[in-house]
Backbone as CSV, one residue per row, in Angstrom:
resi,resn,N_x,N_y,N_z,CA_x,CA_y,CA_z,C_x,C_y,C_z
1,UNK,-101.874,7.187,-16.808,-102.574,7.724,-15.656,-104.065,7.724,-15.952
2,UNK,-104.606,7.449,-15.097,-106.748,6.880,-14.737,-106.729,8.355,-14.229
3,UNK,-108.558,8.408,-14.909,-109.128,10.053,-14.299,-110.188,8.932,-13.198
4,UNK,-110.231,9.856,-11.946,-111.499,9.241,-10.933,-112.394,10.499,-11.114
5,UNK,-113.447,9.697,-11.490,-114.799,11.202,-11.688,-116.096,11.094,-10.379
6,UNK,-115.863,11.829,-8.967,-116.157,11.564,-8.348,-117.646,11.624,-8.270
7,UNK,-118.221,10.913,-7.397,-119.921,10.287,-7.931,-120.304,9.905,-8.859
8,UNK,-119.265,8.936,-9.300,-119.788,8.562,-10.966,-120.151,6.773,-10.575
9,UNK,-120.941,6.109,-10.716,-120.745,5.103,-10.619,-120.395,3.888,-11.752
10,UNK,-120.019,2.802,-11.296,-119.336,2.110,-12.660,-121.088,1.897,-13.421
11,UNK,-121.186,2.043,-14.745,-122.675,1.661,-15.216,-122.138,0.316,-15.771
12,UNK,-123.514,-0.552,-15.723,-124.118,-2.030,-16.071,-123.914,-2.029,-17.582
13,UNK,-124.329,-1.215,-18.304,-124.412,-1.149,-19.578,-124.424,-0.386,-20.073
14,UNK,-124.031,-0.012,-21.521,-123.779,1.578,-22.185,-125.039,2.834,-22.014
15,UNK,-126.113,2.122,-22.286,-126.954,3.360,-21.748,-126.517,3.733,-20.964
16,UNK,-126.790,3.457,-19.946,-126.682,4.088,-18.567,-124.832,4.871,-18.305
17,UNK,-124.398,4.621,-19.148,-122.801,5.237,-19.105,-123.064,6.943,-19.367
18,UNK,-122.015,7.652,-18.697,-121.565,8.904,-18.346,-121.479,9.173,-20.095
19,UNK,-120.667,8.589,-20.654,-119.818,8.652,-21.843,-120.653,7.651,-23.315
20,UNK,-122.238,7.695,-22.730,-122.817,7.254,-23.888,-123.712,8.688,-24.502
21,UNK,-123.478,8.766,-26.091,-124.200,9.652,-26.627,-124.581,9.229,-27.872
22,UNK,-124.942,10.277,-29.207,-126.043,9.821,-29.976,-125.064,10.264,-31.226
23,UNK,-124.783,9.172,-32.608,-123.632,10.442,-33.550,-124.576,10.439,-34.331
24,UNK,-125.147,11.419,-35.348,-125.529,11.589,-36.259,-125.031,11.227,-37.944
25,UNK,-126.221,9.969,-37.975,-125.552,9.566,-39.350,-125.588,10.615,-40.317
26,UNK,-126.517,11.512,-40.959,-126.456,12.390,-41.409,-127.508,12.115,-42.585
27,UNK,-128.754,10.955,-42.458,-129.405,10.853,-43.216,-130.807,11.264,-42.145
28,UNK,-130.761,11.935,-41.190,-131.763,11.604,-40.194,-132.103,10.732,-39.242
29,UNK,-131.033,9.883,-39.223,-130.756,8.485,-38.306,-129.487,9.308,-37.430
30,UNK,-129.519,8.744,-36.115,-128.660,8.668,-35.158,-128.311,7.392,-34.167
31,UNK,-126.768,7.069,-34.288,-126.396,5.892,-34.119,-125.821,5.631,-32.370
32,UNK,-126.185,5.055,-31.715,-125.544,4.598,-30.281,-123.974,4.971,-30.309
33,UNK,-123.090,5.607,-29.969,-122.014,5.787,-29.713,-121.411,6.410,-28.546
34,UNK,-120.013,5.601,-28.440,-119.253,5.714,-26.905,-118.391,7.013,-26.981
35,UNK,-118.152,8.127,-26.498,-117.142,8.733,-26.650,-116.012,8.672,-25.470
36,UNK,-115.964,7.502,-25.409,-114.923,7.822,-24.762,-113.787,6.293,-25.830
37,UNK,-114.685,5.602,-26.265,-113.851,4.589,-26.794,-113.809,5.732,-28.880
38,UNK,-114.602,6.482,-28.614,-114.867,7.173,-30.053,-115.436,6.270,-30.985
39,UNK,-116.121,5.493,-30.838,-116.885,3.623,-31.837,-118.235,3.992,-31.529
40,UNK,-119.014,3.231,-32.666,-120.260,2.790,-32.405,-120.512,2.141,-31.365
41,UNK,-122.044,2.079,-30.995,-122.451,0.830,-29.983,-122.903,-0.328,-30.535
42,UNK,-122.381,-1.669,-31.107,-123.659,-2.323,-31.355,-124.746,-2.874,-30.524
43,UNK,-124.963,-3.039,-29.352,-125.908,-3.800,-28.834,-125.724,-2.580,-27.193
44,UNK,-126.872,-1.788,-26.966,-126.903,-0.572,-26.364,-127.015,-1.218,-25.168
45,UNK,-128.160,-2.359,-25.372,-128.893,-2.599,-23.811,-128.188,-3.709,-23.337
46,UNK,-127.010,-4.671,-23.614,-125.933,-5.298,-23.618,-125.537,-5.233,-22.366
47,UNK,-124.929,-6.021,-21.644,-124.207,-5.557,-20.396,-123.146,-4.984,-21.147
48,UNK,-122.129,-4.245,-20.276,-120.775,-3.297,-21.212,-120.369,-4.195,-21.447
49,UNK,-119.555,-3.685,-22.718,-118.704,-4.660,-23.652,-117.257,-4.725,-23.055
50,UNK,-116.677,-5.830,-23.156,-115.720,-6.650,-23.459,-114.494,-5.811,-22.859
51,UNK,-114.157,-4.825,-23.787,-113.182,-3.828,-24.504,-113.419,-2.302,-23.496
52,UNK,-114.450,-2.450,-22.958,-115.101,-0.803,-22.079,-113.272,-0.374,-21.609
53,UNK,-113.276,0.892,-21.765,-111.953,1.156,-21.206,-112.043,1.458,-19.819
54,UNK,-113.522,1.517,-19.475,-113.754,2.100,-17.870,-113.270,0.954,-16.918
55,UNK,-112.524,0.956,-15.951,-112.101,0.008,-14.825,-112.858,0.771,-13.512
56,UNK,-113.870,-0.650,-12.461,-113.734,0.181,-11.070,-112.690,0.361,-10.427
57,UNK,-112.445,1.431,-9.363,-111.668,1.972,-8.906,-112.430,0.514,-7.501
58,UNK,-111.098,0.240,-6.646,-111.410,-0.884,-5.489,-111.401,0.132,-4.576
59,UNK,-111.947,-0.512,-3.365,-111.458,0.285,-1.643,-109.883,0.637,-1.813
60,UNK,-109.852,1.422,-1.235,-108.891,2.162,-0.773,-108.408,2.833,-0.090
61,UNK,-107.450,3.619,0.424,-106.761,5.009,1.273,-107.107,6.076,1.115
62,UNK,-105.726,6.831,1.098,-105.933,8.296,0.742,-104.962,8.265,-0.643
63,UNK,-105.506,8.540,-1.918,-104.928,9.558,-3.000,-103.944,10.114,-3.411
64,UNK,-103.128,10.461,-2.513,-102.220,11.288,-2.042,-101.256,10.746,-1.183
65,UNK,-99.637,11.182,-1.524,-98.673,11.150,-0.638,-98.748,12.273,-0.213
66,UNK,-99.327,12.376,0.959,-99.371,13.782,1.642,-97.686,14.158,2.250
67,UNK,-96.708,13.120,2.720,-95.663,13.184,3.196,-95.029,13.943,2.077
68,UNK,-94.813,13.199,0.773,-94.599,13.771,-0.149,-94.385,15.490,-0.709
69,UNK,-95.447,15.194,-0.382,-96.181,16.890,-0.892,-95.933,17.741,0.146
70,UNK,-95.866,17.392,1.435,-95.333,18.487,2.456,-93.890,18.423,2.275
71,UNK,-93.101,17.808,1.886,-91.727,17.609,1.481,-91.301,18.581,0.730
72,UNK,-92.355,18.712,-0.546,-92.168,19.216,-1.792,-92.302,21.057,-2.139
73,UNK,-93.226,21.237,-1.003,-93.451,22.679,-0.522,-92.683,23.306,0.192
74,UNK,-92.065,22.633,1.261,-90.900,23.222,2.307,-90.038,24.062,1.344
């Protein structure tokens, strides 16, 4: 199962990602890293890599089997 994080848009490249932050090497250097893949970045300004686990979400409906769910409450 996919999380949809609403107003998020798909980003071009890891900077610009929701899920880009900074790990601390621990010598005073801090290294490009993804947390959502938990890896380094090598190449930041890169279009996203290869491997990104992020997929866009396409056009679509509604979310929900609403039939369903009124079924399920009765």
């Amino acid at each position: 199962m996919g999380v949809y994080i609403k107003g998020v848009e798909m980003p071009e490249r890891c900077a610009d990602c929701l899920f880009y932050g900074l790990e601390n090497a621990g010598n005073g250097m801090d290294w490009d890293y993804c947390k959502c893949k938990r890896e380094l970045i090598d190449d930041l300004d890169a279009e996203r890599q290869s491997d990104c686990p992020l997929v866009p979400v396409p056009p679509h409906g509604r979310l929900i089997d609403a039939d369903a769910l009124r079924q399920s409450i009765k």
